Every structure is written in structure tokens, then in C-alpha cells.
Amino acid sequence: MNVVALSGGVGGARFLRGLVDVLPQRDVTVLANVGDDLEVLGLHISPDVDSILYALAGLADESRGWGRADETWHALEAVASLGGEAWFRVGDRDLGLHLVRTQALRAGEPLSAVTSRIAAALGLELRVLPATDDELRTWLVTPAGTFAFQDWFVARGHRDDVDAVRFVGADTASPAPGVLEALDAAELIVIAPSNPYVSIGPILAVGAIRAALEQRRVPCVAVSPLVGGRAVKGPADRMLRRLAGGTSPRHVASCYEGLIDALVVDEADAHDLDGLAVRAVVTQTLMRDAEARRRLAETAVAA
Ligand code: GDP
Ligand code: CA
């Protein structure tokens, strides 16, 4: 079965590990968020793409929740000691990937092309496509001001409430090569349990991708990132409360109006399915280990 999955970083990557346990990797195409991308120390970093690559290649640090396992920080320590830009944590091994990507981009290679080269070098057979090769950046409007994504998320620890999310560049961004073809060939579309506003939102901000989902002829299933009305990690619950008016399944589904046919929700949220306009699939959604990841992916695919 051909599946296209829309994904952010950590939550999405966890789910994708389950998905490639139930489907052959070559049947899976991932559309990854690039709204978080940034330049640090002259390097182009694509945090969500990298989380996906590292997780699927078995290189991720699972206890820290981001970056590579067995990481060291000598380069960053040297940067800091020289008064350089050290607020965004880049480990030595991680740096290797950013160097390869940045060199390729400078030489004119599109992000999608260098991403697929890196994925292949890591031994992956699934396709990881950035939603777009064009510059698309997420900005947050907050009571304290308007911030670029990583200034808000990392530098300010996402402490500011969000009044609005803006996707700069989305108006003119085209889907990366292969994205629309993958959606056209999909037998199932899955939206991973990622943050609807800042992980999936930027992907859907590419007009042609949203249109392809609106006009789909195959089912689209989203997996809620909330368990008992709370984000497992990060600001998704706070954002839903402020921007959608609540954290029940109907509020999650409201982020995907017209785009999904079913929502996978946790048992802890099953008491409050009122007003949910799409089919609910109730299961345990906490991906605490490989077996839980696999079961969740299996449920989403069967839905
Ligand atoms: P980011 O780009 O690294 O922030 O990652 P994502 O947006 O892909 O994932 C963040 C979301 O994943 C958060 O809203 C979490 O609530 C959700 N998440 C993380 N782990 C789990 C899990 O085990 N189960 C579910 N349902 N959601 C999860
Ligand atoms: Ca992200």
C-alpha cells in the first residue's frame, strides 16, 4: 500500500518508525515540515527533516528526544568560547550532516535532492521529501512580539502564548518535486501526531499541497498529538486552547477541516467526542516503545 505521511520532527518521527514496521519502507513517502529551518553559523539546518532521518536510521538520541545518539559537543564549545552563536545546540556528529547539506545548497542543489541523497547514504529506502524547496518560514505572533520559529521555540522556550502563526514565503512556495506525484499515487494519506499549527500547518500552507488533500480520492487519517487533552511534549495543547478554543478531539480535527476522514484519538480523550465531524478511531496513542509505535501505526493504516 502506497502511503504518504505528513510529519513534523520528534512526534512525527516516532510515528514513522512504527509505520515502517508495518509497511515496506519503499511504500512510504514522508512530506516533512521545513517551516522550522534556520541558518546557524552559516549552516542550513532542517530540524524536522533531520529528526526524521535520524529516527528512521536508528541514529537518534531517544532519551534527549532530539539530535544524534552518542553525540559530543566539542565544536559548539569552541564556538561558545570564541563568542560565537551557540544558542542553537548543534552536536559534532549532527554538524556533519549540516555541512554536507549546506555545501550542496550553496552549489545550487535543491533541498529535496540533497535530502534524498542523505537518506540513501543513511540506508533508508523510504522517501523523505521536504514539503517545498522554496524558503517557507514559520513566525509566531505573540503578546511579547513576533518571533521567527526557533527564536520562539528554542531561545524563548516557547513560553509566549501564540495569537497567530504566519508562514512567510508560503504564497509563492511550490511543492518539492515528487510531492504532488506521491499524493496522486497514494492509497492512504496519514497526518502524523505532530503539532497541527507549527509542524503540519507549514506543510498545508503550500497551496498545492492543501488543494491536493482537499481533492483527495483516498482516505486521509490524522493521529492526534494529544493524550488526555495534553501534549506529550511541547506547546500543542496550549496552542489549541488559545487558537481553537479547547483540546478535545473536535478541536484537533478543526485544524484539518475538509482534509481528513478520520481522527485517531487516545482512549483518554474518548469521553469527549461531541462535535467531532469525522470518524473517531479510539486506541492507546502513547508511543512509549517499539511495540506501541507499531500498534498505533497499524491502527492508523487500518482506519
Ligand atoms: P517537533 O517538530 O519535534 O516539535 O515534533 P512534532 O510536531 O512532530 O511532534 C510534537 C508533537 O508530538 C507534540 O504535540 C506531542 O504531543 C506529540 N507526541 C509526541 N510523542 C507522542 C506520543 O507518544 N503519542 C502521541 N499521540 N503524540 C505524541
Ligand atoms: Ca519541528
XYZ file of C-alpha atoms and ligand atoms in Angstrom:
332
model
C 0.000 0.000 0.000
C 1.306 3.417 -1.031
C 1.186 5.785 1.943
C 2.039 9.469 2.179
C 2.643 10.782 5.694
C 2.789 14.452 6.679
C 5.213 14.885 9.551
C 6.955 17.286 11.873
C 10.007 16.315 13.890
C 10.021 14.239 17.025
C 6.379 13.127 17.396
C 6.110 12.561 13.670
C 9.361 10.623 13.550
C 8.243 8.340 16.375
C 5.125 7.519 14.428
C 7.057 6.970 11.198
C 9.236 4.377 12.932
C 6.049 2.462 13.671
C 4.805 2.961 10.137
C 7.895 1.375 8.578
C 7.408 -1.570 10.914
C 4.039 -2.320 9.345
C 4.781 -1.272 5.739
C 7.795 -1.728 3.498
C 9.870 1.463 3.552
C 9.659 1.831 -0.224
C 5.860 2.198 0.067
C 6.183 5.237 2.334
C 6.719 8.859 1.305
C 7.120 11.472 4.024
C 6.254 15.125 3.458
C 8.355 16.920 6.030
C 7.932 20.341 7.579
C 10.565 22.929 6.662
C 8.976 25.893 8.462
C 11.479 25.378 11.331
C 14.529 25.581 9.070
C 17.179 28.088 10.013
C 20.713 29.248 9.357
C 23.131 28.819 12.240
C 26.851 29.537 11.912
C 26.365 29.774 8.175
C 24.821 26.305 8.025
C 21.367 25.384 6.771
C 19.614 23.292 9.413
C 16.336 21.451 8.753
C 15.460 20.217 12.249
C 12.345 18.236 11.375
C 13.869 16.560 8.320
C 16.885 15.665 10.450
C 14.761 14.248 13.294
C 13.021 12.032 10.755
C 16.269 10.895 9.120
C 17.993 10.178 12.424
C 14.986 8.354 13.897
C 14.482 6.121 10.892
C 18.174 5.384 10.529
C 18.324 4.385 14.205
C 20.719 7.228 14.993
C 18.501 9.399 17.187
C 19.140 10.058 20.857
C 15.964 8.715 22.393
C 16.499 9.948 25.929
C 17.265 13.540 24.931
C 14.499 13.403 22.336
C 16.384 15.258 19.592
C 19.708 15.089 17.795
C 22.004 12.116 17.420
C 22.911 9.410 19.887
C 26.496 9.141 21.094
C 26.884 12.857 20.424
C 29.717 15.116 21.532
C 29.765 18.924 21.644
C 33.369 19.980 21.052
C 32.636 22.209 18.069
C 29.852 24.047 19.893
C 32.074 24.512 22.969
C 34.740 26.025 20.742
C 32.142 28.284 19.145
C 30.918 29.443 22.563
C 34.451 30.080 23.808
C 35.007 32.326 20.803
C 31.847 34.286 21.478
C 30.086 32.662 18.526
C 26.458 31.763 18.044
C 25.835 28.890 20.477
C 22.159 29.199 21.431
C 21.068 26.538 18.968
C 22.564 23.245 20.041
C 24.425 21.505 17.246
C 26.455 18.428 18.139
C 29.614 17.257 16.389
C 28.024 14.348 14.538
C 24.969 16.409 13.662
C 27.306 19.056 12.272
C 28.476 16.595 9.639
C 25.037 16.438 8.093
C 24.626 20.220 8.140
C 27.961 20.642 6.382
C 27.014 18.247 3.602
C 23.590 19.831 3.141
C 24.838 23.401 3.222
C 27.564 22.753 0.684
C 25.043 21.150 -1.662
C 22.574 24.029 -1.302
C 25.338 26.562 -1.995
C 26.216 24.620 -5.128
C 22.628 25.027 -6.260
C 21.243 21.597 -5.396
C 17.626 21.775 -4.184
C 16.865 20.764 -0.593
C 14.805 17.796 -1.793
C 17.696 16.431 -3.844
C 20.290 16.663 -1.104
C 17.786 15.232 1.401
C 17.226 12.170 -0.737
C 20.976 11.705 -1.185
C 21.480 11.870 2.579
C 18.563 9.487 3.189
C 20.078 6.983 0.775
C 23.506 7.358 2.378
C 21.876 6.532 5.715
C 20.476 3.343 4.177
C 16.839 4.486 4.109
C 14.508 3.252 1.417
C 11.526 5.428 2.182
C 11.292 8.823 0.524
C 11.687 11.881 2.712
C 10.555 14.950 0.793
C 10.694 18.453 2.231
C 7.233 19.928 1.589
C 8.893 22.583 -0.557
C 12.340 23.518 -1.858
C 11.394 27.169 -1.578
C 12.001 29.254 1.514
C 8.980 28.920 3.806
C 9.443 30.077 7.390
C 7.132 29.896 10.380
C 6.689 33.046 12.505
C 4.716 33.352 15.705
C 2.693 36.393 16.681
C 2.712 36.629 20.500
C 1.875 39.277 23.114
C 5.640 39.806 23.515
C 6.222 40.376 19.804
C 6.561 38.450 16.579
C 9.312 35.841 16.509
C 10.901 33.513 13.991
C 10.117 29.913 14.897
C 13.383 28.955 16.583
C 13.643 32.286 18.429
C 10.276 31.478 19.963
C 10.702 27.731 20.383
C 14.334 27.368 21.425
C 15.623 30.766 22.512
C 12.428 31.720 24.408
C 11.477 28.138 25.332
C 8.038 28.575 23.641
C 6.876 30.397 26.779
C 4.941 33.068 24.893
C 1.307 32.396 24.105
C 0.633 32.327 20.396
C -2.020 34.621 18.911
C -1.340 33.719 15.285
C 1.019 31.666 13.139
C 2.411 33.068 9.887
C 4.117 31.165 7.102
C 6.389 33.603 5.333
C 7.006 32.542 1.742
C 4.055 30.156 1.603
C 2.211 32.240 -1.002
C 4.862 31.585 -3.591
C 6.143 28.191 -2.427
C 5.646 25.228 -4.741
C 5.646 21.624 -3.603
C 9.045 19.964 -3.920
C 9.451 17.654 -6.932
C 7.695 14.379 -6.239
C 5.270 15.716 -3.626
C 2.178 16.027 -5.812
C 3.051 12.808 -7.657
C 3.293 10.979 -4.326
C -0.062 12.378 -3.190
C -1.584 11.393 -6.510
C -0.274 7.822 -6.213
C -1.174 7.469 -2.517
C -3.718 4.905 -1.413
C -3.746 6.429 2.052
C -2.674 9.777 3.479
C -1.702 9.971 7.141
C -1.114 13.070 9.227
C 1.329 12.106 11.974
C 0.771 13.069 15.639
C 2.716 16.277 15.149
C 1.890 19.807 16.236
C -1.010 20.849 13.953
C -0.023 24.534 13.932
C 3.739 24.590 13.635
C 4.573 21.168 12.176
C 1.668 20.252 9.887
C 0.478 23.849 9.336
C 3.532 24.858 7.288
C 3.130 21.813 5.022
C -0.534 22.641 4.421
C 0.395 26.290 3.831
C 1.796 25.232 0.454
C -1.351 25.873 -1.559
C -0.969 22.997 -3.992
C -0.471 20.500 -1.151
C -3.588 21.689 0.662
C -5.536 21.555 -2.617
C -4.335 18.002 -3.266
C -5.595 16.950 0.173
C -8.900 18.760 -0.343
C -9.384 16.969 -3.642
C -8.126 13.556 -2.469
C -9.854 10.423 -3.689
C -8.327 8.281 -0.951
C -8.816 8.382 2.820
C -6.823 10.758 4.970
C -6.339 9.865 8.634
C -4.830 12.151 11.261
C -3.388 10.953 14.558
C -3.983 13.327 17.462
C -0.830 14.552 19.241
C -2.762 14.883 22.499
C -3.201 12.307 25.231
C -5.850 13.229 27.787
C -6.065 16.737 26.347
C -2.356 17.336 26.866
C 0.598 17.375 24.532
C 3.067 14.605 25.252
C 5.715 17.278 24.770
C 5.743 20.868 23.584
C 3.144 23.605 23.176
C 0.422 21.905 21.073
C -2.130 21.839 23.913
C -1.590 25.486 24.839
C -1.851 26.499 21.208
C -5.051 24.512 20.700
C -6.632 26.062 23.771
C -5.847 29.573 22.636
C -6.287 29.237 18.880
C -9.022 26.562 18.581
C -10.789 27.072 21.921
C -10.015 23.707 23.507
C -8.134 20.437 23.430
C -10.804 17.840 22.745
C -10.787 15.728 19.574
C -13.095 18.161 17.748
C -10.604 20.966 18.375
C -7.775 18.883 16.956
C -9.926 17.944 13.957
C -10.809 21.621 13.397
C -7.176 22.183 12.394
C -7.751 19.787 9.476
C -11.231 20.774 8.357
C -12.067 19.315 4.955
C -8.754 17.473 4.894
C -9.327 14.324 6.964
C -11.816 11.470 7.087
C -10.863 10.016 10.453
C -9.019 11.048 13.603
C -7.134 8.573 15.749
C -7.618 9.674 19.363
C -6.327 8.340 22.632
C -8.541 6.352 24.986
C -8.067 9.165 27.471
C -9.875 11.529 25.074
C -12.669 9.137 24.074
C -15.143 10.548 26.623
C -15.401 13.798 24.685
C -16.136 13.024 21.046
C -19.014 15.532 20.883
C -18.978 17.695 17.807
C -16.354 15.619 16.057
C -17.381 15.673 12.403
C -15.065 12.886 11.270
C -14.859 9.257 12.299
C -13.049 8.669 15.577
C -10.726 5.713 15.976
C -10.007 5.194 19.655
C -6.809 3.476 20.776
C -3.780 3.953 23.017
C -1.635 6.542 21.261
C 1.282 6.930 23.639
C 4.328 5.623 21.748
C 6.359 4.532 24.743
C 8.207 1.732 22.919
C 8.577 -0.001 19.549
C 5.525 -2.161 20.114
C 3.336 0.851 20.962
C 4.613 2.695 17.876
C 3.867 -0.280 15.680
C 0.363 -0.766 17.085
C -0.516 2.887 16.616
C 0.720 2.855 13.012
C -1.196 -0.337 12.342
C -4.384 1.215 13.725
C -3.931 4.356 11.616
C -3.340 2.337 8.454
C -6.332 0.074 9.149
C -8.549 3.095 9.822
P 8.689 18.596 16.604
O 8.702 19.127 15.214
O 9.983 17.993 17.007
O 8.134 19.543 17.602
O 7.732 17.353 16.589
P 6.255 17.095 16.079
O 5.467 18.314 15.835
O 6.328 16.059 15.016
O 5.751 16.356 17.379
C 5.375 17.070 18.539
C 4.064 16.521 18.993
O 4.185 15.106 19.134
C 3.622 17.038 20.335
O 2.429 17.778 20.165
C 3.388 15.778 21.148
O 2.209 15.850 21.921
C 3.289 14.697 20.102
N 3.737 13.402 20.586
C 4.980 13.061 20.997
N 5.004 11.791 21.421
C 3.739 11.309 21.263
C 3.123 10.059 21.538
O 3.744 9.114 22.028
N 1.793 9.939 21.237
C 1.070 10.971 20.699
N -0.227 10.786 20.430
N 1.625 12.181 20.446
C 2.934 12.335 20.723
Ca 9.509 20.959 14.374
